Amino acid sequence: MTVHEIADKVTASVEQIQSLLTELRTRSLVTRNDSRQYALDRSGMVSIINDPDERAHNTELHGQWRE
C-alpha cells in the first residue's frame, strides 16, 4: 500500500504515517518498492513482541505494536 492508501483506511495523517513508516524502515521492519508501496515484515514485528528478553518489552515500538 502507498502512504495515501493507508491514510484512506486509518485515522492518522499522511505525515504521521510517513513518520512511522520511516522509523520502521530504519529498523528493517518495512520495505518500500520503486512504486512507493510499503510492505510490513510481520514476522519481524511479531518477534519484537515475543522476544524473551524482558528489556525488549519496555521499548516504545513494543508498546505501540501491542496497542
Short mmCIF file of N, CA, C and O in Angstrom, two decimals:
data_model
loop_
_atom_site.label_atom_id
_atom_site.label_comp_id
_atom_site.label_asym_id
_atom_site.label_seq_id
_atom_site.Cartn_x
_atom_site.Cartn_y
_atom_site.Cartn_z
N MET A 1 0.84 -1.18 0.00
CA MET A 1 0.00 0.00 0.00
C MET A 1 0.89 1.25 0.00
O MET A 1 1.96 1.24 0.59
N THR A 2 0.40 2.29 -0.60
CA THR A 2 1.09 3.56 -0.54
C THR A 2 0.67 4.32 0.71
O THR A 2 -0.31 3.95 1.37
N VAL A 3 1.38 5.38 1.03
CA VAL A 3 1.04 6.19 2.20
C VAL A 3 -0.39 6.71 2.08
O VAL A 3 -1.16 6.69 3.05
N HIS A 4 -0.77 7.16 0.91
CA HIS A 4 -2.12 7.71 0.74
C HIS A 4 -3.19 6.63 0.82
O HIS A 4 -4.28 6.87 1.33
N GLU A 5 -2.89 5.44 0.36
CA GLU A 5 -3.84 4.33 0.51
C GLU A 5 -4.02 3.97 1.98
O GLU A 5 -5.13 3.69 2.43
N ILE A 6 -2.93 4.01 2.72
CA ILE A 6 -3.01 3.74 4.16
C ILE A 6 -3.83 4.84 4.83
O ILE A 6 -4.70 4.56 5.66
N ALA A 7 -3.57 6.09 4.46
CA ALA A 7 -4.27 7.23 5.07
C ALA A 7 -5.77 7.14 4.84
O ALA A 7 -6.56 7.58 5.70
N ASP A 8 -6.18 6.58 3.72
CA ASP A 8 -7.61 6.43 3.44
C ASP A 8 -8.28 5.42 4.37
O ASP A 8 -9.49 5.44 4.54
N LYS A 9 -7.49 4.54 4.98
CA LYS A 9 -8.04 3.46 5.81
C LYS A 9 -7.93 3.71 7.31
O LYS A 9 -8.53 2.99 8.10
N VAL A 10 -7.12 4.68 7.72
CA VAL A 10 -6.87 4.91 9.15
C VAL A 10 -7.16 6.36 9.52
O VAL A 10 -7.39 7.20 8.65
N THR A 11 -7.11 6.65 10.81
CA THR A 11 -7.40 8.00 11.29
C THR A 11 -6.13 8.77 11.61
O THR A 11 -6.13 9.62 12.50
N ALA A 12 -5.06 8.50 10.90
CA ALA A 12 -3.80 9.22 11.08
C ALA A 12 -3.53 10.07 9.85
O ALA A 12 -4.01 9.77 8.75
N SER A 13 -2.76 11.13 10.03
CA SER A 13 -2.42 11.99 8.91
C SER A 13 -1.33 11.34 8.06
O SER A 13 -0.62 10.44 8.50
N VAL A 14 -1.20 11.83 6.84
CA VAL A 14 -0.14 11.35 5.95
C VAL A 14 1.22 11.55 6.61
O VAL A 14 2.09 10.67 6.55
N GLU A 15 1.41 12.68 7.28
CA GLU A 15 2.68 12.97 7.94
C GLU A 15 2.97 11.96 9.05
O GLU A 15 4.10 11.51 9.21
N GLN A 16 1.95 11.63 9.84
CA GLN A 16 2.13 10.65 10.92
C GLN A 16 2.47 9.28 10.35
O GLN A 16 3.33 8.57 10.88
N ILE A 17 1.80 8.90 9.28
CA ILE A 17 2.05 7.61 8.66
C ILE A 17 3.46 7.56 8.10
O ILE A 17 4.19 6.58 8.30
N GLN A 18 3.88 8.63 7.42
CA GLN A 18 5.22 8.67 6.86
C GLN A 18 6.28 8.58 7.96
O GLN A 18 7.28 7.90 7.81
N SER A 19 6.03 9.26 9.07
CA SER A 19 6.97 9.23 10.19
C SER A 19 7.12 7.81 10.74
O SER A 19 8.23 7.34 10.98
N LEU A 20 5.99 7.14 10.94
CA LEU A 20 6.03 5.77 11.46
C LEU A 20 6.72 4.84 10.47
O LEU A 20 7.57 4.03 10.86
N LEU A 21 6.38 4.95 9.20
CA LEU A 21 7.00 4.07 8.20
C LEU A 21 8.49 4.31 8.10
O LEU A 21 9.27 3.37 7.93
N THR A 22 8.92 5.56 8.22
CA THR A 22 10.35 5.87 8.20
C THR A 22 11.05 5.20 9.37
O THR A 22 12.12 4.60 9.21
N GLU A 23 10.45 5.29 10.54
CA GLU A 23 11.04 4.65 11.73
C GLU A 23 11.09 3.14 11.55
O GLU A 23 12.10 2.50 11.87
N LEU A 24 10.04 2.55 11.05
CA LEU A 24 10.02 1.10 10.84
C LEU A 24 11.03 0.68 9.78
O LEU A 24 11.64 -0.38 9.89
N ARG A 25 11.24 1.52 8.75
CA ARG A 25 12.25 1.20 7.73
C ARG A 25 13.65 1.21 8.32
O ARG A 25 14.49 0.39 7.94
N THR A 26 13.92 2.13 9.24
CA THR A 26 15.26 2.17 9.85
C THR A 26 15.51 0.92 10.68
O THR A 26 16.66 0.56 10.91
N ARG A 27 14.45 0.27 11.12
CA ARG A 27 14.58 -0.97 11.90
C ARG A 27 14.38 -2.21 11.04
O ARG A 27 14.23 -3.31 11.55
N SER A 28 14.34 -2.02 9.72
CA SER A 28 14.18 -3.11 8.75
C SER A 28 12.88 -3.89 8.96
O SER A 28 12.82 -5.09 8.70
N LEU A 29 11.84 -3.20 9.40
CA LEU A 29 10.55 -3.85 9.61
C LEU A 29 9.56 -3.52 8.49
O LEU A 29 8.46 -4.07 8.45
N VAL A 30 9.96 -2.61 7.60
CA VAL A 30 9.12 -2.21 6.47
C VAL A 30 10.03 -2.03 5.26
O VAL A 30 11.16 -1.56 5.38
N THR A 31 9.52 -2.42 4.10
CA THR A 31 10.24 -2.17 2.86
C THR A 31 9.38 -1.28 1.96
O THR A 31 8.16 -1.23 2.12
N ARG A 32 10.02 -0.60 1.03
CA ARG A 32 9.31 0.22 0.05
C ARG A 32 9.87 -0.08 -1.33
O ARG A 32 11.08 -0.08 -1.54
N ASN A 33 8.98 -0.35 -2.27
CA ASN A 33 9.43 -0.66 -3.62
C ASN A 33 9.50 0.61 -4.48
O ASN A 33 9.22 1.71 -3.99
N ASP A 34 9.85 0.45 -5.75
CA ASP A 34 10.00 1.59 -6.65
C ASP A 34 8.69 2.32 -6.91
O ASP A 34 8.68 3.48 -7.31
N SER A 35 7.57 1.65 -6.68
CA SER A 35 6.25 2.27 -6.85
C SER A 35 5.78 2.96 -5.57
O SER A 35 4.63 3.36 -5.47
N ARG A 36 6.68 3.05 -4.59
CA ARG A 36 6.40 3.69 -3.30
C ARG A 36 5.33 2.96 -2.50
O ARG A 36 4.59 3.54 -1.71
N GLN A 37 5.25 1.65 -2.70
CA GLN A 37 4.33 0.82 -1.93
C GLN A 37 5.12 0.20 -0.79
O GLN A 37 6.25 -0.26 -0.97
N TYR A 38 4.51 0.18 0.37
CA TYR A 38 5.15 -0.33 1.58
C TYR A 38 4.65 -1.73 1.89
O TYR A 38 3.50 -2.07 1.63
N ALA A 39 5.54 -2.53 2.47
CA ALA A 39 5.18 -3.87 2.92
C ALA A 39 5.78 -4.07 4.31
O ALA A 39 6.94 -3.74 4.55
N LEU A 40 4.99 -4.60 5.21
CA LEU A 40 5.44 -4.87 6.58
C LEU A 40 6.12 -6.23 6.67
O LEU A 40 5.72 -7.17 6.00
N ASP A 41 7.12 -6.30 7.52
CA ASP A 41 7.75 -7.58 7.85
C ASP A 41 7.06 -8.08 9.12
O ASP A 41 7.49 -7.81 10.23
N ARG A 42 5.93 -8.75 8.92
CA ARG A 42 5.11 -9.18 10.06
C ARG A 42 5.90 -10.08 11.02
O ARG A 42 5.81 -9.92 12.23
N SER A 43 6.68 -10.99 10.50
CA SER A 43 7.43 -11.89 11.39
C SER A 43 8.43 -11.10 12.23
O SER A 43 8.65 -11.41 13.40
N GLY A 44 9.02 -10.06 11.65
CA GLY A 44 9.94 -9.23 12.43
C GLY A 44 9.24 -8.48 13.53
O GLY A 44 9.74 -8.35 14.65
N MET A 45 8.03 -7.99 13.25
CA MET A 45 7.26 -7.28 14.27
C MET A 45 6.80 -8.22 15.37
O MET A 45 6.85 -7.89 16.55
N VAL A 46 6.35 -9.39 14.99
CA VAL A 46 5.90 -10.37 15.98
C VAL A 46 7.07 -10.79 16.87
O VAL A 46 6.90 -10.99 18.07
N SER A 47 8.26 -10.88 16.30
CA SER A 47 9.41 -11.29 17.09
C SER A 47 9.73 -10.27 18.18
O SER A 47 10.24 -10.63 19.25
N ILE A 48 9.40 -9.00 17.95
CA ILE A 48 9.60 -7.97 18.99
C ILE A 48 8.70 -8.26 20.18
O ILE A 48 9.10 -8.16 21.33
N ILE A 49 7.47 -8.62 19.91
CA ILE A 49 6.51 -8.90 20.98
C ILE A 49 6.87 -10.18 21.72
O ILE A 49 6.76 -10.27 22.94
N ASN A 50 7.32 -11.17 20.97
CA ASN A 50 7.60 -12.47 21.57
C ASN A 50 9.03 -12.61 22.07
O ASN A 50 9.41 -13.69 22.52
N ASP A 51 9.79 -11.54 22.03
CA ASP A 51 11.19 -11.59 22.47
C ASP A 51 11.24 -11.98 23.94
O ASP A 51 10.63 -11.32 24.79
N PRO A 52 11.96 -13.04 24.27
CA PRO A 52 12.02 -13.48 25.67
C PRO A 52 12.82 -12.52 26.56
O PRO A 52 12.72 -12.59 27.78
N ASP A 53 13.59 -11.62 25.97
CA ASP A 53 14.36 -10.65 26.73
C ASP A 53 13.41 -9.58 27.26
O ASP A 53 12.84 -8.81 26.51
N GLU A 54 13.23 -9.52 28.55
CA GLU A 54 12.28 -8.59 29.17
C GLU A 54 12.60 -7.13 28.85
O GLU A 54 11.71 -6.30 28.81
N ARG A 55 13.86 -6.80 28.56
CA ARG A 55 14.21 -5.42 28.23
C ARG A 55 13.51 -4.99 26.94
O ARG A 55 13.14 -3.83 26.79
N ALA A 56 13.29 -5.91 26.03
CA ALA A 56 12.63 -5.59 24.76
C ALA A 56 11.16 -5.23 24.99
O ALA A 56 10.58 -4.51 24.20
N HIS A 57 10.58 -5.70 26.08
CA HIS A 57 9.17 -5.44 26.35
C HIS A 57 8.92 -4.03 26.85
O HIS A 57 7.77 -3.62 26.98
N ASN A 58 9.98 -3.29 27.14
CA ASN A 58 9.84 -1.92 27.63
C ASN A 58 10.16 -0.89 26.56
O ASN A 58 10.28 0.28 26.86
N THR A 59 10.29 -1.31 25.31
CA THR A 59 10.61 -0.37 24.25
C THR A 59 9.35 0.30 23.73
O THR A 59 8.25 -0.22 23.84
N GLU A 60 9.53 1.47 23.14
CA GLU A 60 8.40 2.21 22.58
C GLU A 60 7.72 1.42 21.46
O GLU A 60 6.50 1.36 21.39
N LEU A 61 8.51 0.79 20.61
CA LEU A 61 7.95 0.04 19.49
C LEU A 61 7.12 -1.13 19.99
O LEU A 61 6.04 -1.40 19.49
N HIS A 62 7.59 -1.82 21.01
CA HIS A 62 6.84 -2.93 21.58
C HIS A 62 5.49 -2.43 22.10
O HIS A 62 4.44 -3.03 21.84
N GLY A 63 5.50 -1.32 22.81
CA GLY A 63 4.27 -0.77 23.36
C GLY A 63 3.28 -0.36 22.28
O GLY A 63 2.09 -0.60 22.40
N GLN A 64 3.77 0.24 21.22
CA GLN A 64 2.89 0.67 20.13
C GLN A 64 2.30 -0.52 19.40
O GLN A 64 1.14 -0.52 19.02
N TRP A 65 3.09 -1.55 19.19
CA TRP A 65 2.61 -2.73 18.45
C TRP A 65 1.58 -3.48 19.26
O TRP A 65 0.64 -4.05 18.72
N ARG A 66 1.71 -3.50 20.59
CA ARG A 66 0.77 -4.23 21.45
C ARG A 66 -0.57 -3.53 21.52
O ARG A 66 -1.58 -4.16 21.81
N GLU A 67 -0.62 -2.21 21.31
CA GLU A 67 -1.88 -1.46 21.45
C GLU A 67 -2.78 -1.69 20.33
O GLU A 67 -3.14 -2.14 19.54
#
